[in-house]
Structure formats: structure tokens, C-alpha cells
Coordinates of C-alpha atoms in Angstrom, one line a residue:
X18 CA -20.3 -15.6 -4.0
X19 CA -17.3 -16.2 -1.5
X20 CA -16.4 -14.3 1.7
X21 CA -13.9 -14.6 4.5
X22 CA -13.9 -13.2 7.5
X23 CA -12.9 -10.1 7.8
X24 CA -9.9 -10.4 10.1
X25 CA -8.3 -6.9 10.0
X26 CA -8.7 -4.3 8.6
X27 CA -6.1 -1.6 6.3
X28 CA -5.2 1.5 4.9
X29 CA -3.5 3.0 1.8
X30 CA -0.4 0.4 2.6
X31 CA -2.0 -2.5 3.8
X32 CA -2.2 -1.3 7.7
X33 CA -4.0 -4.3 9.8
X34 CA -6.4 -2.9 12.2
X35 CA -7.0 -4.4 15.2
X36 CA -8.7 -4.2 19.2
X37 CA -6.9 -5.0 22.0
X38 CA -4.1 -4.5 24.7
X39 CA 0.0 -5.4 24.2
X40 CA 1.2 -7.6 26.5
X41 CA 4.7 -6.9 27.7
X42 CA 6.4 -9.9 27.8
X43 CA 8.3 -10.4 30.8
X44 CA 11.7 -12.6 31.2
X45 CA 13.0 -14.7 34.6
X46 CA 12.5 -12.8 38.0
X47 CA 15.6 -11.2 38.6
X48 CA 16.2 -9.7 34.7
X49 CA 12.8 -8.1 35.7
X50 CA 12.9 -6.5 38.3
X51 CA 16.2 -4.7 37.0
X52 CA 14.7 -4.1 33.6
X53 CA 11.8 -2.3 35.3
X54 CA 14.0 -0.2 37.1
X55 CA 15.9 0.8 34.5
X56 CA 12.6 1.1 32.8
X57 CA 11.5 3.2 36.3
X58 CA 14.6 5.5 36.1
X59 CA 14.0 5.9 31.9
X60 CA 10.2 7.8 32.5
X61 CA 11.6 9.5 35.6
X62 CA 14.1 10.9 32.8
X63 CA 11.1 12.0 30.7
X64 CA 9.7 13.6 32.8
X65 CA 12.0 15.6 34.7
X66 CA 12.8 17.0 31.6
X67 CA 9.4 17.1 30.1
X68 CA 9.4 20.1 33.9
X69 CA 12.6 21.5 32.9
X70 CA 10.2 22.6 28.9
X71 CA 7.5 23.3 30.3
X72 CA 9.2 26.0 33.4
X73 CA 11.7 27.2 31.7
X74 CA 11.9 27.4 27.3
X75 CA 12.3 30.5 26.5
X76 CA 8.1 30.1 25.1
X77 CA 5.3 28.6 27.2
X78 CA 4.8 25.2 25.5
X79 CA 1.3 23.1 25.3
X80 CA 1.8 20.0 27.3
X81 CA -0.9 17.6 25.0
X82 CA 1.8 19.2 22.2
X83 CA 5.0 18.4 23.9
X84 CA 3.7 14.6 25.0
X85 CA 2.0 14.5 21.3
X86 CA 5.1 15.3 19.6
X87 CA 7.0 12.9 22.1
X88 CA 5.0 9.6 21.0
X89 CA 5.1 10.6 17.1
X90 CA 9.2 10.7 18.1
X91 CA 8.7 7.1 19.3
X92 CA 6.8 5.7 16.9
X93 CA 9.1 7.6 13.6
X94 CA 11.8 5.9 15.1
X95 CA 10.9 2.4 14.8
X96 CA 10.2 2.5 10.8
X97 CA 8.6 4.4 7.9
X98 CA 5.5 3.1 8.6
X99 CA 4.9 3.4 12.3
X100 CA 3.3 6.1 14.3
X101 CA 1.4 8.1 16.8
X102 CA -2.5 9.4 15.3
X103 CA -4.1 12.0 16.6
X104 CA -7.6 12.2 16.7
X105 CA -6.9 14.3 12.9
X106 CA -4.9 11.8 11.7
X107 CA -6.9 8.6 13.4
X108 CA -10.5 10.4 12.0
X109 CA -8.6 10.5 8.7
X110 CA -7.4 6.8 9.3
X111 CA -11.3 5.6 9.7
X112 CA -12.6 7.7 6.2
X113 CA -10.2 6.2 3.7
X114 CA -10.6 2.8 4.8
X115 CA -14.9 3.7 4.2
X116 CA -13.6 4.6 -0.1
X117 CA -14.4 8.3 0.3
X118 CA -12.4 11.4 1.7
X119 CA -12.2 14.8 1.1
X120 CA -7.8 15.9 -0.1
X121 CA -5.6 16.0 -2.9
X122 CA -5.8 12.0 -4.3
X123 CA -2.9 10.7 -3.0
X124 CA -1.4 8.1 -1.3
X125 CA 1.7 9.5 0.8
X126 CA 5.0 8.3 3.4
X127 CA 7.7 10.4 4.1
X128 CA 10.8 10.3 3.2
X129 CA 14.1 12.3 4.5
X130 CA 11.6 14.5 6.2
X131 CA 9.8 14.7 2.9
X132 CA 5.9 14.2 1.8
X133 CA 6.8 11.1 -0.7
X134 CA 3.7 9.9 -3.2
X135 CA 3.3 6.5 -2.9
X136 CA 0.2 6.4 -5.3
X137 CA -1.8 9.0 -7.2
X138 CA -5.3 7.8 -7.5
X139 CA -7.2 7.9 -10.3
X140 CA -9.2 10.4 -11.7
X141 CA -8.5 13.1 -8.8
X142 CA -6.8 16.7 -8.5
X143 CA -3.3 14.9 -7.8
X144 CA -3.7 12.6 -10.6
X145 CA -5.1 15.3 -13.1
X146 CA -2.6 17.4 -12.5
X147 CA 0.4 15.1 -13.7
X148 CA 1.6 14.6 -9.4
X149 CA 3.6 11.1 -10.4
X150 CA 4.9 8.6 -7.9
X151 CA 8.2 9.2 -5.8
X152 CA 7.6 12.5 -6.0
X153 CA 8.6 14.4 -3.6
X154 CA 6.3 17.3 -2.2
X155 CA 9.0 19.3 -0.6
X156 CA 6.3 22.5 0.4
X157 CA 2.6 23.6 1.1
X158 CA 1.9 26.8 0.4
X159 CA 5.5 28.1 0.3
X160 CA 6.4 26.8 4.1
X161 CA 9.1 23.6 4.1
X162 CA 7.5 19.8 5.0
X163 CA 11.2 19.1 6.6
X164 CA 10.2 19.5 10.2
X165 CA 6.1 18.6 10.5
X166 CA 5.0 15.3 11.3
X167 CA 3.8 13.2 8.2
X168 CA 0.1 13.6 10.3
X169 CA 0.4 17.9 10.5
X170 CA 1.1 17.1 6.2
X171 CA -1.7 15.4 5.4
X172 CA -4.2 17.6 6.9
X173 CA -2.6 20.9 5.2
X174 CA -3.2 18.7 2.3
X175 CA -6.9 18.5 3.2
X176 CA -9.6 21.1 3.9
X177 CA -12.7 22.6 2.3
X178 CA -13.9 20.6 -0.8
X179 CA -12.9 23.8 -4.0
X180 CA -10.3 25.4 -1.6
X181 CA -6.7 26.1 -3.4
X182 CA -3.4 24.6 -2.4
X183 CA 0.1 25.3 -4.3
X184 CA 2.2 22.4 -3.6
X185 CA 6.1 22.4 -4.7
X186 CA 7.1 18.8 -6.1
X187 CA 10.4 17.4 -6.1
X188 CA 11.5 15.4 -9.2
X189 CA 14.4 13.8 -10.3
X190 CA 16.2 15.3 -13.3
X191 CA 13.4 18.7 -13.1
X192 CA 14.3 22.4 -11.1
X193 CA 11.5 22.5 -8.0
X194 CA 7.8 23.1 -9.4
X195 CA 5.4 24.2 -7.4
X196 CA 0.6 22.5 -8.9
X197 CA -2.2 24.7 -8.2
X198 CA -4.5 21.7 -6.4
X199 CA -8.2 21.8 -6.0
X200 CA -9.0 20.3 -3.0
X201 CA -12.2 17.5 -4.2
X202 CA -14.5 14.8 -2.5
X203 CA -12.2 11.9 -2.9
X204 CA -14.6 9.0 -3.9
X205 CA -12.2 5.9 -4.4
X206 CA -14.2 3.4 -6.8
X207 CA -11.4 1.0 -5.9
X208 CA -12.4 -1.8 -9.1
X209 CA -13.1 -0.6 -12.9
X210 CA -13.8 -3.3 -16.1
X211 CA -14.4 -3.2 -19.1
X212 CA -14.0 -5.7 -22.6
X213 CA -11.2 -5.7 -24.5
X214 CA -12.3 -7.5 -27.0
X215 CA -13.0 -11.5 -25.4
X216 CA -10.9 -10.5 -22.2
X217 CA -11.9 -8.9 -19.7
X218 CA -10.1 -6.5 -17.9
X219 CA -10.0 -5.5 -14.6
X220 CA -8.2 -2.7 -12.4
X221 CA -8.1 -2.0 -8.7
X222 CA -6.4 0.8 -8.2
X223 CA -6.4 0.3 -4.0
X224 CA -8.0 -2.5 -1.2
X225 CA -10.8 0.2 0.3
X226 CA -14.0 -1.1 2.1
X227 CA -16.1 -2.7 -0.7
X228 CA -13.5 -3.8 -3.8
X229 CA -14.2 -7.0 -3.2
X230 CA -17.6 -6.3 -3.7
X231 CA -16.8 -5.0 -6.8
X232 CA -15.2 -7.0 -8.1
X233 CA -17.5 -9.4 -8.0
X234 CA -19.9 -7.6 -10.0
X235 CA -17.2 -6.3 -12.7
X236 CA -17.2 -10.1 -12.9
X237 CA -20.4 -10.3 -13.6
X238 CA -21.2 -6.9 -15.7
X239 CA -18.6 -8.2 -17.5
X240 CA -19.6 -12.1 -18.2
X241 CA -23.0 -9.8 -19.1
X242 CA -22.0 -7.5 -21.2
X243 CA -20.2 -10.6 -23.5
X244 CA -22.9 -12.1 -23.7
X245 CA -24.7 -9.7 -24.6
X246 CA -22.6 -8.6 -27.7
X247 CA -22.4 -13.1 -28.3
X248 CA -18.8 -13.0 -27.1
X249 CA -17.4 -15.9 -24.9
X250 CA -14.7 -15.0 -22.9
X251 CA -11.8 -16.3 -22.9
X252 CA -9.3 -14.7 -20.0
X253 CA -8.5 -11.9 -17.9
X254 CA -6.4 -9.0 -16.8
X255 CA -6.3 -8.0 -13.5
X256 CA -4.3 -4.5 -13.2
X257 CA -3.0 -3.5 -9.8
X258 CA -0.4 -1.3 -11.2
X259 CA 0.5 1.4 -8.6
X260 CA -2.1 -0.3 -6.2
X261 CA -0.7 1.2 -2.7
X262 CA -2.4 -1.7 -0.9
X263 CA -5.7 -1.5 2.0
X264 CA -7.2 -3.6 3.3
X265 CA -6.0 -6.9 4.2
X266 CA -9.5 -8.5 4.6
X267 CA -9.8 -7.3 0.7
X268 CA -6.7 -8.2 -0.7
X269 CA -7.4 -12.3 0.7
X270 CA -11.1 -11.9 -0.3
X271 CA -9.6 -11.0 -3.6
X272 CA -7.3 -13.8 -3.6
X273 CA -9.5 -16.5 -2.6
X274 CA -11.9 -15.1 -6.3
X275 CA -9.4 -16.6 -8.0
X276 CA -8.6 -19.6 -5.9
X277 CA -10.1 -22.9 -5.4
X278 CA -8.4 -24.6 -2.3
X279 CA -4.4 -23.3 -0.3
X280 CA -3.2 -20.7 1.5
X281 CA -3.5 -16.9 0.3
X282 CA -0.7 -15.8 3.1
X283 CA 0.5 -15.9 6.5
X284 CA 1.3 -13.0 9.1
X285 CA 3.8 -13.6 11.5
X286 CA 4.8 -11.2 14.3
X287 CA 7.3 -11.7 17.3
X288 CA 6.1 -14.7 18.5
X289 CA 5.7 -18.0 16.3
X290 CA 3.2 -19.5 17.9
X291 CA 0.9 -16.6 16.9
X292 CA 1.8 -17.2 12.9
X293 CA -2.2 -16.7 11.9
X294 CA -2.4 -18.6 8.3
X295 CA -5.1 -17.6 5.7
X296 CA -6.4 -20.4 3.6
X297 CA -9.0 -20.1 -0.3
X298 CA -12.4 -21.5 0.2
X299 CA -13.8 -23.7 -2.5
X300 CA -15.0 -21.4 -5.5
X301 CA -13.1 -20.1 -8.6
X302 CA -15.3 -16.7 -9.4
X303 CA -13.7 -16.8 -13.0
X304 CA -14.2 -20.8 -14.1
X305 CA -10.5 -21.1 -14.1
X306 CA -9.8 -18.8 -17.3
X307 CA -6.5 -18.2 -17.2
X308 CA -5.5 -15.0 -15.9
X309 CA -2.0 -12.3 -16.5
X310 CA -1.8 -10.0 -13.4
X311 CA 0.2 -6.5 -14.2
X312 CA 2.8 -5.0 -11.4
X313 CA 4.5 -2.9 -11.7
X314 CA 7.1 -0.6 -8.5
X315 CA 4.2 1.1 -7.3
X316 CA 2.2 -2.2 -6.5
X317 CA 2.7 -2.3 -2.7
X318 CA 1.6 -4.3 0.4
X319 CA -2.2 -5.6 -0.2
X320 CA -1.9 -5.5 -3.5
X321 CA 1.6 -8.2 -2.8
X322 CA -0.9 -10.0 -0.7
X323 CA -2.6 -10.7 -3.7
X324 CA 0.5 -11.9 -6.3
X325 CA 2.0 -13.8 -4.1
X326 CA -0.9 -15.8 -3.6
X327 CA -1.8 -15.9 -7.6
X328 CA 1.5 -17.1 -9.0
X329 CA 3.1 -18.9 -5.9
X330 CA -0.9 -21.2 -6.9
X331 CA 0.9 -20.8 -10.4
X332 CA -3.3 -19.8 -10.5
X333 CA -1.9 -16.5 -12.7
X334 CA 0.9 -15.5 -14.5
X335 CA 2.9 -11.3 -13.4
X336 CA 3.5 -9.8 -16.3
X337 CA 4.9 -6.2 -15.8
X338 CA 8.2 -5.6 -12.9
X339 CA 9.5 -5.8 -9.7
X340 CA 7.0 -4.9 -7.3
X341 CA 7.3 -1.8 -4.2
X342 CA 8.3 -4.3 -1.3
X343 CA 6.0 -3.3 1.7
X344 CA 5.8 -6.9 3.7
X345 CA 4.7 -5.9 6.7
X346 CA 1.6 -5.8 8.7
X347 CA 1.0 -2.2 10.9
X348 CA -1.8 -2.8 13.2
X349 CA -4.2 0.4 14.5
X350 CA -4.5 0.0 18.1
X351 CA -7.0 2.8 19.2
X352 CA -5.3 4.6 23.1
X353 CA -8.4 6.3 23.2
X354 CA -11.5 7.6 21.9
X355 CA -10.2 9.8 19.5
X356 CA -6.4 8.8 19.0
X357 CA -4.5 5.9 18.0
X358 CA -0.7 3.8 17.7
X359 CA 0.1 2.6 14.1
X360 CA 2.4 -0.6 15.2
X361 CA 4.4 -2.4 12.4
X362 CA 3.6 -6.1 14.5
X363 CA 4.4 -8.6 11.9
X364 CA 5.8 -9.8 8.0
X365 CA 3.6 -11.7 6.0
X366 CA 4.3 -14.5 3.5
X367 CA 3.2 -16.0 0.4
X368 CA 2.0 -19.4 -0.1
X369 CA 6.0 -21.1 -0.2
X370 CA 6.9 -19.2 2.4
X371 CA 8.6 -15.7 0.7
X372 CA 8.9 -12.8 2.7
X373 CA 7.6 -9.5 0.4
X374 CA 9.2 -7.1 2.8
X375 CA 12.5 -4.7 1.7
X376 CA 12.6 -7.9 -1.8
X377 CA 9.4 -7.3 -3.6
X378 CA 7.6 -9.8 -5.4
X379 CA 9.2 -10.7 -9.0
X380 CA 6.9 -10.7 -12.6
X381 CA 7.0 -14.2 -14.5
X382 CA 7.6 -12.2 -17.6
X383 CA 9.3 -9.1 -16.9
X384 CA 7.7 -5.8 -19.4
X385 CA 8.9 -2.2 -19.4
X386 CA 7.4 0.7 -20.7
X387 CA 7.9 1.4 -24.2
X388 CA 6.5 4.5 -24.4
X389 CA 8.6 6.7 -21.3
X390 CA 7.2 10.5 -21.7
X391 CA 10.3 12.5 -23.3
X392 CA 11.2 13.3 -19.9
X393 CA 10.9 11.0 -17.7
X394 CA 13.8 8.6 -19.7
X395 CA 15.6 7.7 -17.9
X396 CA 14.4 8.8 -14.0
X397 CA 11.3 6.7 -13.8
X398 CA 13.5 3.8 -11.8
X399 CA 12.5 4.8 -8.7
X400 CA 12.7 3.0 -5.0
X401 CA 10.5 1.0 -3.3
X402 CA 10.6 0.0 0.5
X403 CA 14.5 -1.2 0.6
X404 CA 15.0 2.4 0.0
X405 CA 13.0 4.0 3.1
X406 CA 14.9 5.4 5.9
X407 CA 14.5 3.0 8.4
X408 CA 12.6 0.2 7.1
X409 CA 12.5 -3.1 8.3
X410 CA 14.8 -5.5 7.0
X411 CA 14.0 -8.7 4.9
X412 CA 14.8 -12.0 7.1
X413 CA 16.8 -13.6 3.9
X414 CA 18.6 -10.6 3.6
X415 CA 17.8 -10.3 0.3
X416 CA 16.8 -6.9 -0.4
X417 CA 16.0 -5.2 -3.7
X418 CA 14.5 -1.4 -4.9
X419 CA 13.2 0.5 -7.6
X420 CA 10.9 -0.4 -10.3
X421 CA 9.2 1.3 -13.2
X422 CA 5.6 2.5 -12.4
X423 CA 5.1 5.0 -15.0
X424 CA 1.6 3.5 -16.4
X425 CA 0.5 5.4 -20.0
X426 CA -2.8 6.9 -20.1
X427 CA -3.4 5.7 -23.6
X428 CA -4.5 2.0 -23.4
X429 CA -3.2 0.6 -27.0
X430 CA 0.5 2.4 -26.1
X431 CA 0.3 0.7 -23.1
X432 CA 3.4 -2.2 -23.4
X433 CA 2.5 -4.5 -20.4
X434 CA -1.1 -4.5 -21.0
X435 CA -0.8 -5.2 -24.9
X436 CA 1.9 -7.7 -23.8
X437 CA -1.0 -8.8 -21.2
X438 CA -3.9 -9.1 -23.7
X439 CA -2.1 -10.9 -26.6
X440 CA -0.2 -13.7 -24.9
X441 CA -4.5 -14.0 -23.8
X442 CA -5.0 -14.3 -27.3
X443 CA -2.0 -16.5 -28.4
X444 CA 0.0 -14.3 -30.0
X445 CA 2.8 -13.6 -27.9
X446 CA 3.7 -17.1 -26.7
X447 CA 6.3 -17.0 -23.5
X448 CA 7.6 -20.1 -20.9
X449 CA 5.7 -18.6 -18.2
X450 CA 2.5 -18.7 -19.5
X451 CA 0.6 -20.4 -19.3
X452 CA 1.3 -21.1 -15.7
X453 CA 4.1 -24.9 -15.3
X454 CA 2.4 -25.9 -11.9
X455 CA 6.5 -27.8 -10.9
X456 CA 8.2 -24.3 -12.5
X457 CA 10.3 -22.8 -9.9
X458 CA 9.4 -19.9 -8.5
X459 CA 11.4 -16.6 -8.7
X460 CA 13.5 -15.9 -6.6

């Protein structure tokens, strides 16, 4: 079993967790003095306003809540993924990285003041109720979400297992509608697998703490099942559709499972000298068998690390539609025993040097679903990272956004999956399969 060292942890959209102190970079002495004086004046202004609010606002205010609101405002003004994490939010992150938590089963972000669904988690209350990626949650138990922070909204959606909450959903092309959901204990089985004839199908729903172990076991199980049925495996489908990301170290290990050598990803922050590169180790867990990776508009962050690495090394052919485009890394920096700052600290790059931020990963073969429900026809083109207000820009000034996120529950109606299986069986042909090591990469 191959293992890469854990260098960073993350959550939902690929958050990297680091522990340490951020150092303030200083310039020439004169500039230091001038900047220091200006910073002091601004901090004094903050203190004066804070005192005025405490003393003169029409109703008494809690000092701690005011400070937390100020911190939240500062972090959330940077980009959609930076935030101040109070005790509840910090605890939630730790629970989710362990892969088990209470709630509704949706990965969310904030857009235009509303809670935006990045992806429902398979076999959870939200998924069973028909909540879709890119739905907007505009009210919780009748109370408008606008005005809440993301942490506030998430806290309200969580609660005692078995209790109910009514969410008001806004979906393009329809009137707002209410859905009653019963909270459940969400245990994320991040890897699922099955045989599709002589093809091993592996779905990774997100990158949680045991994802690589789950993948390793899935490969073992598929081989044992094939042997028992006297079947010789001829290839694998790795399904990363609607995978919103997660732990970056798990993305490294999953990539490494299919690679024998070479760079997986590089992470670059403000200081070029701090660039980190992570390489695969010897050994391919599937013995070099052909691999098709499925992606779509819900494949984000850590999922894009895996897709980009396998595409750049021509180890796999990517089938589906343009991915989400979240190519930034967030560091979760503890500030006390029960609070932290989630701060965007770097961009990540595929082995060929491509930044995916606000741009996404192109499939080698674009295949769109042909069996959209009537209510989704013409509406299944949601925005990706580039559509989020305040998103970090792409350094190459190439930004794209929007790709299908619909995946039918019935595998027989899943156009993308069926195309991948046909490629692996030789029933479909395409210049991108098997991958040509000398072919240019998608732009």
C-alpha cells in the first residue's frame, strides 16, 4: 500500500489545515514606520467605533459578538472561502474532516447573501429530498438567510438527529418552494465501488479522512469479486462527479494510487520560495490498467487536483464536462483552543503548471447527459468558481464558469458513465483514448 505523508488537511472545497503563526512581511525601515503609524491609526479608529457602539447604540450589545462580527466581515471581504471560525464552526470542521457529523447532508457556500448548495451528499436527507447542486437556500424555518453568516446558517441547519427543519429553496426557472428535512447522523462513505461487467467502477464522493484507505480496499474488493466470478478486469472508471473536494492529503494519495512517478500538484503562495511540490511514489495500485475519470461542474478543488494530475500525466482520459474551477488553498489557523481563521494562502497547479482557479479542468472528451428531467432542461448550466462574488482571479486571465451537474440515479440512463464503459470495452473509439503522451493538453 502506498502512502504519502500528510502535509495538510482540508474540508468541503479542499481546505488545507496548517498550524503556525503568520509573519508580517516588512519593507525598508522608513516604509515600516509609515505603515506602522497608519495601521495604528486604523486600529485606534476601530477601537473608537467599537466603544461608541457599546456606549451609544440604542440597545445593549455583547462585546464578544461584536468582535466576532468584525472578524467575520474582515475575512469574508477577501474571497468566498476565507472566514473566521468561532467555536461552533471550528468544531464542525473537525467533525467533517473525520467524515461523520450531524445535519442534512449538503456541502454549501455563500452566494449573493444566500446559502448555495455545492453538492448534496449521497444517501442523506438532502439527497433523498431532491436538493440539487446550485440550489439556493433562501430561508430556514421561515427566517430569511440574508443577513446570516455562512457559519450561522450552517449552525441552524445542524441539530439533534430526528428533528425537522424547513428549508426554502430557490431554483432557477421555478418558484421558491419549501422542503421539510429530518436531520440525520451523516456518515460519509466517501468511496463506493461495484463491478460493471469486466470494468471496476469506483465513485469517490468527497475526500474525507479515510478516502485513500477506502479506495485501496475498493480495488482489493473488486479484484476479489472479479476472481470469484472468473472475470478478468480490463479497466477502471473513477467517478469524481459532484465531488466538492476535501482533504488535500487524501487527493495526493488517491492520485498516487494510479501514478508510478512524477509530480502530482504544486502549491504556490505569495512568496515563490515557499512553493511546495508533491510527487508520486513508485507503484500503480491497478497495475497500469486503463482508467477513465468522470468529472462535471460539481467536481471541485481536491477532485480537480486528482483529475488534473491524471490528465497531465496521460494516465487517464477525462470524460464529462468542465469542472468547478476552485484552484485555491485555504489554511485553517487556530487562534485559540476553540476558534480559528480560514484563510486563502495559495493557489495549486497541475503538473504541467496550469492554474485551475476560476478556470476549471476540461474533459478530454466532452459528454453531456442526454436524459435530463424535463424540469431541468435548459437550467442545468450552473456557475462555477468564476461566478462567485469576490473570487480569486485566474493569473492567466482565462476564466470560465458553468457546466452540468446532473447525474441520473439509474446507471443505465447515465450517458457519461455508459460512454466511459463503452470506451473501456472498445465499443466507442476516440482519439483521446487511450491517452497519447504527446498530445497537447486542453487549454
